[in-house]
């Protein structure tokens, strides 16, 4: 017992040492202002990876009853239950209250993986998008591919376009799709490396649904930047992110058919990259309107903690102990 306690403390020390003080100081200043008292409990989760939780998204194309039994035995339960406005029976995701990670599966050529490990909050943009069979869908910033895989668990799009501008991330996206999606269906998926800011001009009014999981300051990973110079540079570049997000979002609106809907998401708590970007779009684009997603938020409030006081077309998942999901910002818009 003493030995395991020693090891645990060693691991804790190891993880604690990796926190980047420059980033933490920056967050401390910004988020104390933006989140008030809530920031302290959020910070406790973000800075202690030992209390992080991971969800298990099952792959319907490689189903295994044995896997579901194992998950039940290990204390996992379905993440999404109850009266959600949109919850396809084929979307199965399991979570448990205690921290820890189910073992990951290695990529094997020609063999589909049975599950994908992810932050359960990252499925909320997919549930908000409400993709139906036969719709033309664009996942604009698709790497590493978890949300693309989740969309395909929900429905069979008519045309599914996954785009990722970054070269390395694009390769990662392709590998994810190959690991989860069987051959005949892969042929329906287009993977491209276009600049998200130009996609609206290249593919005007082509899609029924668009997901913009925007490049953002990833609060979880930034806190553990091992390179101080890189961290400092990231914090300087952070100021320019909202401008990029606005341009990508405006481009996505152009790519959307009238009557189509769009979901914007990030994995940061930053107001400048979340509600400020959406407000700017709503104030500058007369052909979009906000869509109420408060019913969805209400239906999943057992499992997720949300920032109070947000508007009905947006939500912000706040990590807390026992519900260590997020940060995840989600907003929904419709093109008129």
Tab-separated table of C-alpha atoms in Angstrom:
chain	number	residue	atom	x	y	z
A	1	UNK	CA	0.000	0.000	0.000
A	2	UNK	CA	2.776	2.410	0.978
A	3	UNK	CA	4.599	1.640	-2.233
A	4	UNK	CA	1.508	2.380	-4.338
A	5	UNK	CA	1.002	5.604	-2.387
A	6	UNK	CA	4.620	6.566	-3.091
A	7	UNK	CA	4.159	5.791	-6.784
A	8	UNK	CA	0.948	7.772	-6.904
A	9	UNK	CA	2.626	10.781	-5.320
A	10	UNK	CA	5.510	10.417	-7.743
A	11	UNK	CA	3.074	10.416	-10.663
A	12	UNK	CA	1.228	13.365	-9.181
A	13	UNK	CA	4.504	15.245	-8.771
A	14	UNK	CA	5.442	14.419	-12.331
A	15	UNK	CA	2.140	15.729	-13.668
A	16	UNK	CA	2.254	18.772	-11.410
A	17	UNK	CA	5.747	19.686	-12.631
A	18	UNK	CA	4.565	19.861	-16.200
A	19	UNK	CA	2.167	22.732	-15.623
A	20	UNK	CA	3.337	25.763	-17.557
A	21	UNK	CA	3.353	28.687	-15.134
A	22	UNK	CA	3.280	31.319	-17.917
A	23	UNK	CA	0.022	29.876	-19.259
A	24	UNK	CA	-1.491	29.371	-15.809
A	25	UNK	CA	-0.750	32.996	-14.846
A	26	UNK	CA	-2.349	34.194	-18.074
A	27	UNK	CA	-5.458	32.032	-17.514
A	28	UNK	CA	-5.624	33.091	-13.874
A	29	UNK	CA	-5.897	36.739	-14.881
A	30	UNK	CA	-8.307	36.262	-17.784
A	31	UNK	CA	-10.627	33.636	-16.325
A	32	UNK	CA	-10.915	35.172	-12.869
A	33	UNK	CA	-12.343	38.201	-14.683
A	34	UNK	CA	-14.554	36.201	-17.067
A	35	UNK	CA	-15.741	33.341	-14.820
A	36	UNK	CA	-15.474	34.847	-11.343
A	37	UNK	CA	-15.667	32.329	-8.471
A	38	UNK	CA	-16.319	29.445	-10.883
A	39	UNK	CA	-12.738	29.613	-12.169
A	40	UNK	CA	-11.216	28.152	-8.976
A	41	UNK	CA	-13.042	24.809	-9.290
A	42	UNK	CA	-12.462	24.675	-13.065
A	43	UNK	CA	-8.747	25.341	-12.518
A	44	UNK	CA	-8.589	22.477	-9.995
A	45	UNK	CA	-9.734	20.030	-12.665
A	46	UNK	CA	-7.673	21.438	-15.544
A	47	UNK	CA	-4.443	21.374	-13.536
A	48	UNK	CA	-4.936	17.812	-12.187
A	49	UNK	CA	-4.915	15.301	-15.054
A	50	UNK	CA	-5.424	12.498	-12.522
A	51	UNK	CA	-9.058	13.580	-12.151
A	52	UNK	CA	-9.721	13.781	-15.920
A	53	UNK	CA	-12.322	11.432	-17.385
A	54	UNK	CA	-12.561	9.811	-20.800
A	55	UNK	CA	-15.653	8.649	-22.647
A	56	UNK	CA	-15.827	5.554	-24.844
A	57	UNK	CA	-17.628	6.129	-28.166
A	58	UNK	CA	-18.586	2.777	-29.688
A	59	UNK	CA	-18.082	2.165	-33.399
A	60	UNK	CA	-21.308	0.795	-34.908
A	61	UNK	CA	-19.325	-0.511	-37.901
A	62	UNK	CA	-17.354	-2.861	-35.651
A	63	UNK	CA	-19.839	-3.828	-32.963
A	64	UNK	CA	-19.050	-6.077	-30.045
A	65	UNK	CA	-21.552	-7.146	-27.389
A	66	UNK	CA	-18.588	-8.255	-25.308
A	67	UNK	CA	-17.245	-4.691	-25.202
A	68	UNK	CA	-20.548	-3.319	-23.879
A	69	UNK	CA	-20.591	-6.018	-21.171
A	70	UNK	CA	-17.003	-5.160	-20.176
A	71	UNK	CA	-17.932	-1.472	-19.928
A	72	UNK	CA	-20.954	-2.263	-17.723
A	73	UNK	CA	-18.796	-4.447	-15.462
A	74	UNK	CA	-16.247	-1.624	-15.159
A	75	UNK	CA	-18.963	0.772	-14.011
A	76	UNK	CA	-19.601	2.655	-17.259
A	77	UNK	CA	-23.082	3.888	-18.198
A	78	UNK	CA	-24.531	5.607	-21.298
A	79	UNK	CA	-23.544	9.283	-21.444
A	80	UNK	CA	-26.721	10.414	-23.158
A	81	UNK	CA	-30.136	9.322	-21.956
A	82	UNK	CA	-33.497	10.910	-21.584
A	83	UNK	CA	-35.473	13.373	-23.677
A	84	UNK	CA	-32.807	14.758	-26.014
A	85	UNK	CA	-34.160	16.585	-29.092
A	86	UNK	CA	-31.792	14.455	-31.222
A	87	UNK	CA	-30.257	11.160	-30.112
A	88	UNK	CA	-29.917	8.446	-32.766
A	89	UNK	CA	-30.044	4.928	-31.266
A	90	UNK	CA	-26.865	4.123	-33.194
A	91	UNK	CA	-24.824	6.703	-31.238
A	92	UNK	CA	-23.526	4.863	-28.189
A	93	UNK	CA	-21.170	6.546	-25.773
A	94	UNK	CA	-20.223	5.298	-22.314
A	95	UNK	CA	-18.830	7.212	-19.351
A	96	UNK	CA	-18.189	6.630	-15.658
A	97	UNK	CA	-18.110	8.969	-12.715
A	98	UNK	CA	-14.562	8.137	-11.619
A	99	UNK	CA	-11.424	9.356	-13.407
A	100	UNK	CA	-9.414	7.092	-15.632
A	101	UNK	CA	-8.980	6.011	-19.185
A	102	UNK	CA	-10.126	2.806	-20.860
A	103	UNK	CA	-7.163	1.221	-22.746
A	104	UNK	CA	-6.733	2.706	-26.234
A	105	UNK	CA	-6.726	0.499	-29.337
A	106	UNK	CA	-3.775	0.593	-31.716
A	107	UNK	CA	-4.219	1.383	-35.405
A	108	UNK	CA	-4.087	-1.820	-37.471
A	109	UNK	CA	-4.256	-1.639	-41.254
A	110	UNK	CA	-7.396	-3.323	-42.579
A	111	UNK	CA	-8.958	-3.743	-39.117
A	112	UNK	CA	-11.610	-1.412	-37.751
A	113	UNK	CA	-11.365	-0.140	-34.194
A	114	UNK	CA	-14.262	-0.907	-31.862
A	115	UNK	CA	-14.246	2.391	-29.990
A	116	UNK	CA	-12.866	5.941	-29.836
A	117	UNK	CA	-11.738	7.575	-26.581
A	118	UNK	CA	-12.728	11.214	-26.229
A	119	UNK	CA	-13.926	14.012	-23.987
A	120	UNK	CA	-17.688	13.389	-23.753
A	121	UNK	CA	-18.379	17.125	-24.194
A	122	UNK	CA	-17.012	16.958	-27.734
A	123	UNK	CA	-20.126	15.003	-28.767
A	124	UNK	CA	-22.397	17.934	-27.888
A	125	UNK	CA	-21.610	19.832	-31.156
A	126	UNK	CA	-22.551	16.645	-33.064
A	127	UNK	CA	-25.846	16.308	-31.166
A	128	UNK	CA	-26.557	20.012	-31.771
A	129	UNK	CA	-25.921	19.600	-35.528
A	130	UNK	CA	-28.716	16.978	-35.854
A	131	UNK	CA	-27.463	15.337	-39.069
A	132	UNK	CA	-30.062	13.255	-40.911
A	133	UNK	CA	-29.609	10.555	-43.560
A	134	UNK	CA	-28.938	11.921	-47.039
A	135	UNK	CA	-27.903	15.439	-45.961
A	136	UNK	CA	-24.756	16.998	-47.405
A	137	UNK	CA	-22.405	17.702	-44.521
A	138	UNK	CA	-19.154	19.656	-44.152
A	139	UNK	CA	-16.844	19.148	-41.181
A	140	UNK	CA	-14.685	22.205	-41.799
A	141	UNK	CA	-11.820	21.732	-39.298
A	142	UNK	CA	-12.117	17.973	-38.955
A	143	UNK	CA	-8.836	16.651	-37.452
A	144	UNK	CA	-8.228	14.519	-35.463
A	145	UNK	CA	-11.552	13.104	-36.677
A	146	UNK	CA	-13.533	12.213	-33.553
A	147	UNK	CA	-16.499	14.393	-34.492
A	148	UNK	CA	-16.472	13.080	-38.091
A	149	UNK	CA	-16.604	9.518	-36.734
A	150	UNK	CA	-19.422	10.537	-34.346
A	151	UNK	CA	-21.443	12.114	-37.193
A	152	UNK	CA	-21.206	8.825	-39.099
A	153	UNK	CA	-22.456	6.939	-36.027
A	154	UNK	CA	-25.585	9.132	-36.182
A	155	UNK	CA	-26.519	9.132	-39.873
A	156	UNK	CA	-25.435	8.384	-43.439
A	157	UNK	CA	-24.815	11.757	-45.115
A	158	UNK	CA	-25.420	12.053	-48.862
A	159	UNK	CA	-22.067	13.711	-49.296
A	160	UNK	CA	-19.640	14.031	-46.393
A	161	UNK	CA	-16.772	16.482	-46.781
A	162	UNK	CA	-14.049	16.416	-44.085
A	163	UNK	CA	-11.566	19.246	-44.375
A	164	UNK	CA	-8.311	19.893	-42.514
A	165	UNK	CA	-5.877	22.594	-43.621
A	166	UNK	CA	-2.890	21.519	-41.514
A	167	UNK	CA	-0.752	18.875	-43.211
A	168	UNK	CA	0.127	16.769	-40.169
A	169	UNK	CA	-3.401	16.944	-38.758
A	170	UNK	CA	-4.823	16.028	-42.164
A	171	UNK	CA	-2.814	12.771	-42.126
A	172	UNK	CA	-4.102	12.106	-38.623
A	173	UNK	CA	-7.685	12.673	-39.841
A	174	UNK	CA	-7.250	10.204	-42.728
A	175	UNK	CA	-5.908	7.565	-40.356
A	176	UNK	CA	-8.853	8.062	-37.965
A	177	UNK	CA	-11.362	7.635	-40.801
A	178	UNK	CA	-9.566	4.499	-42.039
A	179	UNK	CA	-9.589	3.091	-38.489
A	180	UNK	CA	-13.332	3.499	-37.972
A	181	UNK	CA	-15.184	3.586	-41.283
A	182	UNK	CA	-15.665	0.532	-43.547
A	183	UNK	CA	-14.796	0.512	-47.232
A	184	UNK	CA	-18.060	1.175	-49.085
A	185	UNK	CA	-18.826	4.122	-46.803
A	186	UNK	CA	-15.316	5.590	-47.072
A	187	UNK	CA	-16.058	6.217	-50.766
A	188	UNK	CA	-18.757	8.728	-49.762
A	189	UNK	CA	-16.249	10.761	-47.750
A	190	UNK	CA	-14.169	13.507	-49.344
A	191	UNK	CA	-11.057	14.493	-47.381
A	192	UNK	CA	-9.496	17.829	-48.411
A	193	UNK	CA	-6.799	20.250	-47.206
A	194	UNK	CA	-8.427	23.559	-48.156
A	195	UNK	CA	-8.002	26.836	-46.297
A	196	UNK	CA	-11.182	27.116	-44.226
A	197	UNK	CA	-11.350	30.858	-44.927
A	198	UNK	CA	-11.788	30.163	-48.658
A	199	UNK	CA	-14.103	27.171	-48.607
A	200	UNK	CA	-17.255	29.320	-48.842
A	201	UNK	CA	-16.070	30.855	-52.122
A	202	UNK	CA	-14.924	27.480	-53.487
A	203	UNK	CA	-18.078	25.574	-52.456
A	204	UNK	CA	-20.902	28.125	-52.220
A	205	UNK	CA	-24.263	26.951	-50.811
A	206	UNK	CA	-23.350	23.292	-51.141
A	207	UNK	CA	-24.147	21.900	-47.688
A	208	UNK	CA	-27.205	21.306	-45.484
A	209	UNK	CA	-25.148	21.126	-42.295
A	210	UNK	CA	-21.720	22.552	-41.424
A	211	UNK	CA	-19.646	21.875	-38.315
A	212	UNK	CA	-16.962	24.434	-37.483
A	213	UNK	CA	-14.875	22.966	-34.670
A	214	UNK	CA	-12.602	25.980	-34.896
A	215	UNK	CA	-8.858	26.227	-34.278
A	216	UNK	CA	-8.717	27.659	-30.763
A	217	UNK	CA	-6.534	28.028	-27.696
A	218	UNK	CA	-6.911	24.530	-26.264
A	219	UNK	CA	-6.959	25.265	-22.534
A	220	UNK	CA	-6.240	21.695	-21.398
A	221	UNK	CA	-3.182	21.084	-23.534
A	222	UNK	CA	-1.815	24.641	-23.335
A	223	UNK	CA	-1.548	24.343	-19.544
A	224	UNK	CA	0.942	21.531	-20.058
A	225	UNK	CA	3.147	23.196	-22.694
A	226	UNK	CA	6.606	21.818	-21.939
A	227	UNK	CA	8.323	24.555	-23.928
A	228	UNK	CA	8.051	28.013	-22.309
A	229	UNK	CA	8.997	29.819	-25.530
A	230	UNK	CA	6.274	27.959	-27.437
A	231	UNK	CA	3.781	28.750	-24.669
A	232	UNK	CA	4.679	32.457	-24.718
A	233	UNK	CA	4.325	32.543	-28.494
A	234	UNK	CA	0.946	30.797	-28.262
A	235	UNK	CA	-0.293	33.416	-25.801
A	236	UNK	CA	0.792	36.229	-28.154
A	237	UNK	CA	-0.906	34.527	-31.128
A	238	UNK	CA	-4.020	33.938	-28.995
A	239	UNK	CA	-5.062	37.533	-29.616
A	240	UNK	CA	-5.338	36.828	-33.363
A	241	UNK	CA	-7.368	33.640	-33.059
A	242	UNK	CA	-10.772	35.329	-32.832
A	243	UNK	CA	-10.141	37.087	-36.153
A	244	UNK	CA	-9.299	33.737	-37.808
A	245	UNK	CA	-12.369	32.110	-36.237
A	246	UNK	CA	-14.587	34.916	-37.532
A	247	UNK	CA	-13.208	34.509	-41.083
A	248	UNK	CA	-13.622	30.716	-41.015
A	249	UNK	CA	-17.157	31.066	-39.694
A	250	UNK	CA	-18.111	33.614	-42.343
A	251	UNK	CA	-16.723	31.266	-45.002
A	252	UNK	CA	-18.745	28.370	-43.517
A	253	UNK	CA	-21.943	30.435	-43.766
A	254	UNK	CA	-21.265	30.977	-47.486
A	255	UNK	CA	-20.871	27.204	-47.928
A	256	UNK	CA	-24.245	26.604	-46.274
A	257	UNK	CA	-27.505	26.357	-48.226
A	258	UNK	CA	-30.315	28.716	-47.202
A	259	UNK	CA	-32.309	26.860	-44.549
A	260	UNK	CA	-29.211	24.913	-43.526
A	261	UNK	CA	-27.712	25.018	-40.054
A	262	UNK	CA	-24.255	25.406	-38.612
A	263	UNK	CA	-22.650	24.521	-35.292
A	264	UNK	CA	-19.588	26.395	-34.035
A	265	UNK	CA	-17.495	24.853	-31.271
A	266	UNK	CA	-14.194	25.360	-29.450
A	267	UNK	CA	-12.418	23.700	-26.511
A	268	UNK	CA	-11.532	26.945	-24.745
A	269	UNK	CA	-13.208	28.952	-21.977
A	270	UNK	CA	-12.153	32.216	-23.649
A	271	UNK	CA	-15.038	34.633	-24.219
A	272	UNK	CA	-13.105	36.331	-27.066
A	273	UNK	CA	-13.077	33.047	-29.010
A	274	UNK	CA	-16.604	31.988	-28.080
A	275	UNK	CA	-19.585	34.285	-27.590
A	276	UNK	CA	-17.715	37.354	-28.898
A	277	UNK	CA	-17.113	35.623	-32.256
A	278	UNK	CA	-20.758	34.499	-32.483
A	279	UNK	CA	-22.051	37.966	-31.549
A	280	UNK	CA	-19.847	39.530	-34.207
A	281	UNK	CA	-21.239	37.112	-36.823
A	282	UNK	CA	-24.842	37.775	-35.758
A	283	UNK	CA	-24.249	41.530	-35.919
A	284	UNK	CA	-22.492	41.491	-39.284
A	285	UNK	CA	-24.330	38.762	-41.248
A	286	UNK	CA	-27.981	39.542	-41.863
A	287	UNK	CA	-28.615	36.074	-43.353
A	288	UNK	CA	-28.066	34.077	-40.145
A	289	UNK	CA	-30.146	33.672	-37.008
A	290	UNK	CA	-29.419	31.989	-33.663
A	291	UNK	CA	-31.025	28.594	-32.917
A	292	UNK	CA	-32.110	27.657	-29.392
A	293	UNK	CA	-30.145	24.666	-28.004
A	294	UNK	CA	-31.253	25.066	-24.382
A	295	UNK	CA	-33.441	21.911	-24.563
A	296	UNK	CA	-30.387	19.824	-25.393
A	297	UNK	CA	-28.420	21.437	-22.556
A	298	UNK	CA	-31.258	20.769	-20.113
A	299	UNK	CA	-31.478	17.113	-21.188
A	300	UNK	CA	-27.771	16.459	-20.491
A	301	UNK	CA	-27.409	18.587	-17.350
A	302	UNK	CA	-27.115	15.406	-15.221
A	303	UNK	CA	-23.735	14.676	-16.781
A	304	UNK	CA	-22.406	18.133	-17.727
A	305	UNK	CA	-21.912	21.389	-15.848
A	306	UNK	CA	-22.721	24.513	-17.855
A	307	UNK	CA	-21.799	28.142	-17.305
A	308	UNK	CA	-24.924	29.975	-16.225
A	309	UNK	CA	-26.106	33.160	-17.920
A	310	UNK	CA	-25.298	32.172	-21.519
A	311	UNK	CA	-27.812	32.818	-24.293
A	312	UNK	CA	-30.200	30.144	-25.590
A	313	UNK	CA	-28.224	29.500	-28.789
A	314	UNK	CA	-24.982	28.728	-26.901
A	315	UNK	CA	-23.561	26.696	-24.042
A	316	UNK	CA	-20.202	26.375	-22.302
A	317	UNK	CA	-19.273	23.116	-20.560
A	318	UNK	CA	-17.208	23.719	-17.408
A	319	UNK	CA	-15.055	20.853	-16.084
A	320	UNK	CA	-15.686	19.930	-12.449
A	321	UNK	CA	-14.657	16.948	-10.314
A	322	UNK	CA	-16.741	13.872	-11.154
A	323	UNK	CA	-17.909	15.623	-14.329
A	324	UNK	CA	-14.535	16.566	-15.729
A	325	UNK	CA	-15.816	17.218	-19.273
A	326	UNK	CA	-14.961	20.271	-21.328
A	327	UNK	CA	-14.118	23.055	-21.717
A	328	UNK	CA	-16.430	22.957	-24.720
A	329	UNK	CA	-18.282	25.903	-26.213
A	330	UNK	CA	-21.155	25.183	-28.621
A	331	UNK	CA	-23.330	27.645	-30.583
A	332	UNK	CA	-25.904	26.960	-33.298
A	333	UNK	CA	-26.916	29.207	-36.198
A	334	UNK	CA	-29.264	28.870	-39.159
A	335	UNK	CA	-28.915	30.451	-42.603
A	336	UNK	CA	-32.020	32.262	-43.743
